[in-house]
C-alpha positions as semicolon CSV with decimal commas, in nm:
position;residue;x (nm);y (nm);z (nm)
1;M;-1,956;2,409;-5,303
2;D;-1,587;2,498;-5,348
3;P;-1,452;2,649;-5,022
4;V;-1,150;2,810;-5,190
5;Y;-1,363;2,980;-5,456
6;A;-1,630;3,080;-5,202
7;S;-1,373;3,228;-4,964
8;N;-1,201;3,428;-5,235
9;A;-1,534;3,552;-5,373
10;F;-1,636;3,660;-5,022
11;F;-1,310;3,848;-4,961
12;D;-1,322;4,012;-5,305
13;V;-1,661;4,165;-5,221
14;L;-1,565;4,236;-4,858
15;E;-1,270;4,450;-4,965
16;T;-1,503;4,683;-5,157
17;Y;-1,662;4,808;-4,833
18;P;-1,496;5,114;-4,675
19;D;-1,360;5,048;-4,326
20;Y;-1,436;4,676;-4,343
21;T;-1,133;4,607;-4,119
22;S;-1,285;4,796;-3,827
23;A;-1,651;4,703;-3,882
24;D;-1,842;4,455;-3,665
25;I;-1,767;4,113;-3,814
26;N;-2,127;3,992;-3,809
27;D;-2,263;4,312;-3,964
28;I;-2,006;4,335;-4,242
29;A;-2,039;3,963;-4,324
30;Q;-2,415;4,009;-4,348
31;Q;-2,367;4,301;-4,588
32;V;-2,150;4,083;-4,811
33;R;-2,358;3,763;-4,799
34;R;-2,711;3,879;-4,708
35;S;-2,785;3,556;-4,523
36;G;-3,135;3,452;-4,420
37;H;-2,986;3,411;-4,071
38;P;-2,828;3,754;-4,012
39;E;-2,680;3,671;-3,669
40;A;-2,528;3,336;-3,772
41;Y;-2,185;3,482;-3,845
42;R;-2,141;3,585;-3,482
43;D;-2,155;3,217;-3,376
44;H;-1,830;3,150;-3,566
45;E;-1,637;3,469;-3,488
46;T;-1,413;3,329;-3,213
47;E;-1,316;3,019;-3,411
48;G;-1,252;3,230;-3,721
49;R;-1,027;3,468;-3,530
50;L;-0,827;3,175;-3,388
51;Y;-0,776;3,019;-3,730
52;A;-0,684;3,353;-3,885
53;S;-0,436;3,426;-3,606
54;A;-0,266;3,087;-3,645
55;L;-0,260;3,091;-4,025
56;T;-0,123;3,443;-4,045
57;G;0,152;3,358;-3,796
58;H;0,040;3,587;-3,515
59;S;-0,005;3,320;-3,248
60;G;0,299;3,094;-3,283
61;A;0,261;2,716;-3,263
62;N;-0,114;2,730;-3,222
63;L;-0,281;2,514;-3,485
64;L;-0,353;2,166;-3,354
65;C;-0,433;1,865;-3,567
66;T;-0,467;1,498;-3,472
67;L;-0,443;1,260;-3,766
68;D;-0,412;0,890;-3,837
69;E;-0,090;0,757;-3,986
70;V;-0,014;0,858;-4,344
71;G;-0,198;0,630;-4,583
72;A;-0,470;0,536;-4,334
73;T;-0,826;0,619;-4,430
74;A;-0,912;0,930;-4,232
75;S;-1,257;1,034;-4,129
76;P;-1,369;1,382;-4,244
77;S;-1,355;1,510;-3,887
78;S;-1,006;1,375;-3,808
79;C;-0,855;1,718;-3,867
80;A;-1,135;1,971;-3,859
81;R;-0,903;2,267;-3,813
82;G;-0,687;2,154;-4,103
83;E;-0,988;2,116;-4,330
84;L;-1,118;2,462;-4,239
85;A;-0,774;2,606;-4,307
86;R;-0,829;2,559;-4,680
87;Q;-1,058;2,861;-4,654
88;F;-0,757;3,087;-4,600
89;P;-0,563;3,063;-4,928
90;R;-0,410;3,408;-4,884
91;A;-0,245;3,317;-4,553
92;T;0,110;3,309;-4,688
93;E;0,315;3,533;-4,910
94;S;0,466;3,268;-5,136
95;G;0,684;3,518;-5,319
96;R;0,885;3,572;-5,001
97;V;0,944;3,204;-4,930
98;T;1,245;3,017;-5,059
99;S;1,300;2,646;-5,062
100;S;1,639;2,497;-4,985
101;L;1,654;2,120;-5,009
102;D;2,037;2,136;-5,006
103;S;2,035;2,224;-4,637
104;A;1,759;1,977;-4,545
105;A;1,991;1,708;-4,413
106;G;2,140;1,930;-4,145
107;A;1,818;2,110;-4,055
108;A;1,565;1,828;-4,053
109;P;1,446;1,681;-3,725
110;Q;1,465;1,308;-3,669
111;V;1,256;1,126;-3,930
112;P;1,000;0,899;-3,758
113;E;1,082;0,532;-3,813
114;G;0,928;0,396;-4,132
115;A;0,796;0,735;-4,240
116;G;0,988;0,741;-4,569
117;A;0,977;1,118;-4,547
118;T;1,144;1,391;-4,752
119;A;1,240;1,719;-4,588
120;L;1,125;2,050;-4,731
121;V;1,306;2,344;-4,577
122;L;1,138;2,684;-4,599
123;D;1,329;3,000;-4,521
124;P;1,101;3,286;-4,409
125;G;1,394;3,527;-4,438
126;G;1,401;3,617;-4,068
127;D;1,029;3,702;-4,060
128;E;0,902;3,502;-3,760
129;T;0,537;3,582;-3,834
130;L;0,575;3,441;-4,185
131;G;0,758;3,140;-4,041
132;W;0,471;3,058;-3,805
133;S;0,224;3,113;-4,086
134;L;0,408;2,856;-4,299
135;A;0,444;2,610;-4,009
136;N;0,075;2,628;-3,915
137;W;-0,025;2,609;-4,282
138;A;0,178;2,287;-4,319
139;V;-0,005;2,139;-4,018
140;A;-0,340;2,249;-4,163
141;R;-0,255;2,080;-4,494
142;A;-0,114;1,765;-4,330
143;A;-0,413;1,543;-4,410
144;D;-0,413;1,624;-4,781
145;D;-0,037;1,657;-4,835
146;G;0,099;1,366;-4,629
147;V;0,286;1,589;-4,384
148;V;0,449;1,380;-4,113
149;Q;0,624;1,645;-3,905
150;V;0,670;2,024;-3,890
151;S;0,932;2,207;-3,685
152;Y;1,017;2,573;-3,630
153;R;1,169;2,784;-3,352
154;G;1,231;2,491;-3,117
155;R;0,876;2,354;-3,153
156;V;0,761;2,042;-3,339
157;W;0,426;1,902;-3,453
158;D;0,451;1,527;-3,511
159;R;0,174;1,330;-3,681
160;T;0,299;1,008;-3,522
161;A;0,282;1,140;-3,163
162;H;0,054;0,958;-2,923
163;G;-0,114;1,033;-2,594
164;E;-0,092;1,385;-2,459
165;E;0,137;1,497;-2,745
166;A;-0,102;1,380;-3,019
167;G;-0,204;1,669;-3,241
168;A;-0,019;1,930;-3,034
169;W;0,309;2,117;-3,070
170;G;0,588;1,998;-2,843
171;D;0,946;2,094;-2,775
172;A;1,194;2,004;-3,051
173;E;1,549;1,889;-3,001
174;G;1,801;2,025;-3,249
175;G;1,688;2,136;-3,591
176;D;1,717;2,476;-3,754
177;P;1,540;2,746;-3,547
178;E;1,541;2,994;-3,838
179;R;1,376;2,769;-4,097
180;V;1,048;2,583;-4,115
181;V;1,122;2,215;-4,174
182;V;0,835;2,007;-4,313
183;L;0,868;1,629;-4,347
184;V;0,643;1,488;-4,617
185;S;0,573;1,117;-4,645
186;G;0,705;0,936;-4,949
187;R;0,414;0,695;-4,933
């Protein structure tokens, strides 16, 4: 019932199989779980690969999430990708990430009016893959953590965007291209 525990337990067993990284995903998942529906894993392979690519930073600004305003009661499906992202707790290497609130004022994008947000600036140390992993992870956690906006490498995800921009990454003006800037609501 706990997706974080279940995911970690799955990966702990998965890693005991030789050549699991090159095995057929459905077949190796069936060896680990022994499901009553042995072909069911194949149905989720494409979606799983997309999430894994976004959350490990290999596909840039690729995780999309449309949410209500911070503080509004959200339906469980309002950010399906963000909710599923909790299943990838190993997506970042937290030991390599540094936080620098001192530089937040100069690096933060424009705070949306009335957001009452605080900027968290994450320095991936020049590792663009890690930077995108952190940026997509912040979007995935937006519903639970009150994230209002995320920017990195000239791209921005804005929770308050409407219309065509809602839930998607757009072009950012200004900001620090080398750091991931996450605005978190103070409400």
